CSV table of C-alpha atoms in Angstrom, one decimal:
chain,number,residue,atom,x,y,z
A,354,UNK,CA,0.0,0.0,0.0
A,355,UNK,CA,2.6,2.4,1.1
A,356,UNK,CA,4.5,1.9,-2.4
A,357,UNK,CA,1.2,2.5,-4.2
A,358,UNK,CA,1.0,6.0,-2.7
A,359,UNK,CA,4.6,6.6,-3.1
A,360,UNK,CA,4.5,5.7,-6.6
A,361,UNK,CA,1.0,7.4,-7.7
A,362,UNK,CA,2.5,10.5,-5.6
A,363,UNK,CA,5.7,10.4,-7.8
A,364,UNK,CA,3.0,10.6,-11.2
A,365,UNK,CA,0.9,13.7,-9.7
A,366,UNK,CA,4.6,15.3,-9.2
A,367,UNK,CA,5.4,14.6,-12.6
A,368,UNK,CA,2.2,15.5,-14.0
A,369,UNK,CA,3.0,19.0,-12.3
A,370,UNK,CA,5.2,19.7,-14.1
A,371,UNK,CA,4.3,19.4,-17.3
A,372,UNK,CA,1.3,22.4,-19.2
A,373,UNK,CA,-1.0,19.2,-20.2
A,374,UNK,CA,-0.2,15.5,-20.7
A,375,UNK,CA,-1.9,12.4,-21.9
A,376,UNK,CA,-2.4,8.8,-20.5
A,377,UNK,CA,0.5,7.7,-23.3
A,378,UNK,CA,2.9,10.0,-22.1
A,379,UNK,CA,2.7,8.1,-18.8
A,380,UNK,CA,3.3,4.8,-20.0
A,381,UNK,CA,6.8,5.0,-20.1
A,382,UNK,CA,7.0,5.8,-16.3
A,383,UNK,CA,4.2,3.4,-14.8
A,384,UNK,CA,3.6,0.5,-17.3
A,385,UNK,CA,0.8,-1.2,-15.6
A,386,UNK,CA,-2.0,0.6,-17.8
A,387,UNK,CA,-5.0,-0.5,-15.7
A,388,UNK,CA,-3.0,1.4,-12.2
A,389,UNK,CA,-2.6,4.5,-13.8
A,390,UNK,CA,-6.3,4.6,-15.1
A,391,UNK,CA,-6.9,4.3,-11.6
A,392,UNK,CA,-4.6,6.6,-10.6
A,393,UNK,CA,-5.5,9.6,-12.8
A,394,UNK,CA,-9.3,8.5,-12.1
A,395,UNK,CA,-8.5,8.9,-8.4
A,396,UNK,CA,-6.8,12.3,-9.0
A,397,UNK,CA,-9.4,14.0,-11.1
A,398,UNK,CA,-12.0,12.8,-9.1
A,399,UNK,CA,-10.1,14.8,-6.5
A,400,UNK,CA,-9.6,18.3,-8.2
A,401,UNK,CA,-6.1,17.4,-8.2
A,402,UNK,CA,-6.2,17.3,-12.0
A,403,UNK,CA,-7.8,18.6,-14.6
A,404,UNK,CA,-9.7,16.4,-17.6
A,405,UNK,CA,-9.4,18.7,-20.5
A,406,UNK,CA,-10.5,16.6,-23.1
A,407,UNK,CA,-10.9,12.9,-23.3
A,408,UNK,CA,-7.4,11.5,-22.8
A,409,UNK,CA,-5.6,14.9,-22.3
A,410,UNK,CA,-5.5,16.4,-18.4
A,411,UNK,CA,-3.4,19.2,-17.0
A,412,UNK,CA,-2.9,19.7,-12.9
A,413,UNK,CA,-4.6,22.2,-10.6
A,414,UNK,CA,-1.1,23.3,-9.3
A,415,UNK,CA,0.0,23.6,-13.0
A,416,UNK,CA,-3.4,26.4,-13.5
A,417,UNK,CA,-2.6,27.6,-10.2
A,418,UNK,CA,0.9,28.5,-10.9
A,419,UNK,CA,0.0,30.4,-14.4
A,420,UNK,CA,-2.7,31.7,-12.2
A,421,UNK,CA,0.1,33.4,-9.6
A,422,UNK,CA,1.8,34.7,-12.8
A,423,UNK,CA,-0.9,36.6,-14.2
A,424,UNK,CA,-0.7,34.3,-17.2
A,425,UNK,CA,-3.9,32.3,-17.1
A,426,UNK,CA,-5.3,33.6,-20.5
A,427,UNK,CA,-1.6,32.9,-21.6
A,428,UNK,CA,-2.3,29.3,-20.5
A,429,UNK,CA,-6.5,29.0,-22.0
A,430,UNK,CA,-5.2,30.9,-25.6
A,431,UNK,CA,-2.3,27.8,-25.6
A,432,UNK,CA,-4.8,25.2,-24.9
A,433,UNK,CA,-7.7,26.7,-27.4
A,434,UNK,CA,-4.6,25.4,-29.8
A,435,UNK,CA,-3.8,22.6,-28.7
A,436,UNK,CA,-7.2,20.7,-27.9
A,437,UNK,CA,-7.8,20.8,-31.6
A,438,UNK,CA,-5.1,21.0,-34.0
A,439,UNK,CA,-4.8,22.8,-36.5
A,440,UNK,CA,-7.0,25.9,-35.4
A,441,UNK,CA,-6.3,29.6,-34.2
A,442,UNK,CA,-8.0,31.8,-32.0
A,443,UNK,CA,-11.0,34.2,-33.7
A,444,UNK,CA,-14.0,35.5,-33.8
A,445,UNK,CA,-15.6,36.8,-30.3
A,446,UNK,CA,-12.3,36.1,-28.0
A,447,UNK,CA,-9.7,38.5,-30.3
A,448,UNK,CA,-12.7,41.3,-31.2
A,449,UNK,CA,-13.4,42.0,-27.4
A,450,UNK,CA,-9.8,42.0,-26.5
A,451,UNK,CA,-9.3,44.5,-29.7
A,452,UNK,CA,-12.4,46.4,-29.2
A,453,UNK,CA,-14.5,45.7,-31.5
A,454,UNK,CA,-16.9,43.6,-29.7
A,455,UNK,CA,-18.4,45.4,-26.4
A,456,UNK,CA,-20.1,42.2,-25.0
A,457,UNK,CA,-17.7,39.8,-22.8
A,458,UNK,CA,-17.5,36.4,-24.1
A,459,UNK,CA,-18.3,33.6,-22.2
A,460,UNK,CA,-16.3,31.3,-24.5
A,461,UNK,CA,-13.0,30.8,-26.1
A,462,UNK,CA,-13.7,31.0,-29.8
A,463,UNK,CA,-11.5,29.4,-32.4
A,464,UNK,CA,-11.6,28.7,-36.1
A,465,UNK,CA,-10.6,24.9,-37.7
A,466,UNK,CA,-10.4,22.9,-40.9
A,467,UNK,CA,-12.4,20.1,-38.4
A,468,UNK,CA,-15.7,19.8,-38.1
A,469,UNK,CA,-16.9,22.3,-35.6
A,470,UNK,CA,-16.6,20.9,-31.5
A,471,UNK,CA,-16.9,22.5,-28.5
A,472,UNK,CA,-14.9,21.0,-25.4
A,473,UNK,CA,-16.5,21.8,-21.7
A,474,UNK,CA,-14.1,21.5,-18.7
A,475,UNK,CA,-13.2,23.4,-15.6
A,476,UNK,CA,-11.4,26.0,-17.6
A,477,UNK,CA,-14.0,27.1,-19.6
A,478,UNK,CA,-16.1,26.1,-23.3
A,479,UNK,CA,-13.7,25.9,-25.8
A,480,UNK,CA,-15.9,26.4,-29.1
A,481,UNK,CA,-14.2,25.7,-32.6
A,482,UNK,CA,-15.9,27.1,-36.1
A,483,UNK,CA,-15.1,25.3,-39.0
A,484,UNK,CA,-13.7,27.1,-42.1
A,485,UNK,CA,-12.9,26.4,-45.0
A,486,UNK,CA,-9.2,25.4,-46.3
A,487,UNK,CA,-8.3,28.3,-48.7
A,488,UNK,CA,-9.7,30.8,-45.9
A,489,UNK,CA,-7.3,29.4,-43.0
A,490,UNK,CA,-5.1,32.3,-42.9
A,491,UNK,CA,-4.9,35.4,-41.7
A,492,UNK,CA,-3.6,34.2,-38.0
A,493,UNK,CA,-0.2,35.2,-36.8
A,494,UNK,CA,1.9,33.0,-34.1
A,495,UNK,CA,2.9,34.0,-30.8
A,496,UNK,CA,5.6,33.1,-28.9
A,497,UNK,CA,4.9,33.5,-25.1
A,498,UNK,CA,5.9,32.2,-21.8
A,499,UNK,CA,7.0,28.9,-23.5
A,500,UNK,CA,4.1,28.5,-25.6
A,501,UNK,CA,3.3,29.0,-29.3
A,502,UNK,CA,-0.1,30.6,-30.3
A,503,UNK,CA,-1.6,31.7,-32.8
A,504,UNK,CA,-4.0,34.3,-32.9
A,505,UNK,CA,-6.4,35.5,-35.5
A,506,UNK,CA,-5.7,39.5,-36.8
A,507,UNK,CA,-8.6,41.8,-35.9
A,508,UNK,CA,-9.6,42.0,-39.4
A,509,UNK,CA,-9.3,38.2,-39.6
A,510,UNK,CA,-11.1,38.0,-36.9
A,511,UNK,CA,-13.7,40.3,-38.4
A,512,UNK,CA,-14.0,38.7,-41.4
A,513,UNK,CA,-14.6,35.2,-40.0
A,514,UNK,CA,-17.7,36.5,-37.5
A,515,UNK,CA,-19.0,38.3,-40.4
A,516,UNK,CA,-18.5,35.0,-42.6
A,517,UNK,CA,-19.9,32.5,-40.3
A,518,UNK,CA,-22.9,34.7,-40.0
A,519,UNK,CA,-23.9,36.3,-43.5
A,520,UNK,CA,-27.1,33.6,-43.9
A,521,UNK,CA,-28.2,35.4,-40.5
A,522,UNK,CA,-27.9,39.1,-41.8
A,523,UNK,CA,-30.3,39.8,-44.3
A,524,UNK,CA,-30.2,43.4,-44.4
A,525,UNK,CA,-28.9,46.7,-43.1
A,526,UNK,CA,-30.5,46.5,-39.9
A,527,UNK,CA,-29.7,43.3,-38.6
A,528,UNK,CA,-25.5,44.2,-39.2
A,529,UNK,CA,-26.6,47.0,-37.1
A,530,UNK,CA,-27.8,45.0,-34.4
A,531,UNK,CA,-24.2,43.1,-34.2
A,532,UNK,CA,-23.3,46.6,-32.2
A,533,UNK,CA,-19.5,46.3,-33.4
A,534,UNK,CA,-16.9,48.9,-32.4
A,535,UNK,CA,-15.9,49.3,-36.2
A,536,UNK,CA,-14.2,52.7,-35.1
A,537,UNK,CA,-11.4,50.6,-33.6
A,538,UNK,CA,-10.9,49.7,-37.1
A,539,UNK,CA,-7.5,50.9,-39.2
A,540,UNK,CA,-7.2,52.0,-42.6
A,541,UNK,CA,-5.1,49.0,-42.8
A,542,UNK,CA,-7.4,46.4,-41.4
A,543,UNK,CA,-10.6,47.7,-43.5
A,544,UNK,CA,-8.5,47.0,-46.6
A,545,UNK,CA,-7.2,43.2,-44.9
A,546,UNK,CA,-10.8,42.6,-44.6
A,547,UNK,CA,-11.6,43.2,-47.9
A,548,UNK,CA,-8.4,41.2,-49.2
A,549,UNK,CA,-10.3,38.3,-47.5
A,550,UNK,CA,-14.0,39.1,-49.0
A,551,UNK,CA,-12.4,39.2,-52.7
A,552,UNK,CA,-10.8,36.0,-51.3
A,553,UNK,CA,-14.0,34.4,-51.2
A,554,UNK,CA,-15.7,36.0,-53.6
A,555,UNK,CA,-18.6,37.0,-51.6
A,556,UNK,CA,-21.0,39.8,-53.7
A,557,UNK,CA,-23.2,39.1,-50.2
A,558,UNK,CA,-20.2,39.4,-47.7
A,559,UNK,CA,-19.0,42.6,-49.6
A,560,UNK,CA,-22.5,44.1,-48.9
A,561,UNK,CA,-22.3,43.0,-45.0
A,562,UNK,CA,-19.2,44.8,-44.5
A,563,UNK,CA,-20.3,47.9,-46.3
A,564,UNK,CA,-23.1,48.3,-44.4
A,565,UNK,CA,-21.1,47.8,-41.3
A,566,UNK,CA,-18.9,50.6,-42.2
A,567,UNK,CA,-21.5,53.0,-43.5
């Protein structure tokens, strides 16, 4: 018994130390597959870690410590990444933080190639969009505090919102009614959003955004 604890112990220090792992990466250190379902059953059940996705957990010291730094959103923006490759951050999440949008999200908002998928855990809904292939760009990568994100432009970010919902915006008044900051717009980002809309090709897109602008 005591070597049980010593050894699940040694796994939740290891686990620590590490931004997220899965059960495989474990299997090199405990190779009895059946004990360390038990043991990472035991720890979530716990609070000790985190279930992020199916198969993939992070720690509650490991959010705590990014937590103490200040770099929580640091931490949620890496993970938005990572829980479902290949996708960047858009939409809602980077047009509050630029301004554009005035309502707070609830939700971390990313664009994919998948299909869309939203993944519920202690750290909030991370909600994926799907778009297509020839459109997946306009994202630039971030290097911070060990991690690599990437990160929709504003006028990406723009241009994806206003993509995912032309079908719902009929007119001149419902465009209104999206209440978007378009002051915090540049020169430079009006003409990136158009770049995109020729992009696609989008006589109904081209309309949305001018009326957003008038």
């Amino acid at each position: 018994m005591r070597n049980n604890e010593k050894r699940s112990k040694n796994l939740i220090e290891l686990a620590g130390k590490l931004p997220v792992f899965t059960f495989n990466d474990f299997l090199g250190v405990e190779e009895n597959d059946s004990y360390l379902r038990m043991v990472l059953h035991r720890y979530e059940k716990s609070g000790k870690l985190l279930r992020l996705k199916k198969g993939i957990y992070t720690t509650a010291a490991y959010v705590e410590k990014m937590r103490n730094r200040g770099e929580i959103e640091i931490f949620t923006d890496f993970l938005a990444n990572f829980l479902y490759p290949p996708s960047y951050l858009s939409l809602d999440t980077i047009l509050y933080r630029n301004n554009i949008l005035t309502e707070i999200p609830v939700n971390l908002t990313s664009v994919s190639q998948n299909k869309t998928a939203i993944f519920a855990n202690r750290l909030g809904n991370f909600i994926y969009h799907t778009i297509k292939p020839s459109l997946f760009i306009g994202y630039e990568l971030y290097e911070e505090s060990d991690f690599s994100i990437m990160r929709a432009t504003k006028a990406k970010a723009l241009f994806d919102y206003l993509y995912l919902r032309k079908s719902f915006l009929p007119n001149k008044e419902a465009v209104i009614e999206l209440r978007l900051n378009v002051e915090s717009l540049t020169r430079s980002d009006i003409k990136e959003v158009r770049r995109y809309i020729v992009l696609e090709d989008s006589k109904k897109l081209k309309k949305i955004f001018n009326y957003l602008l008038d």
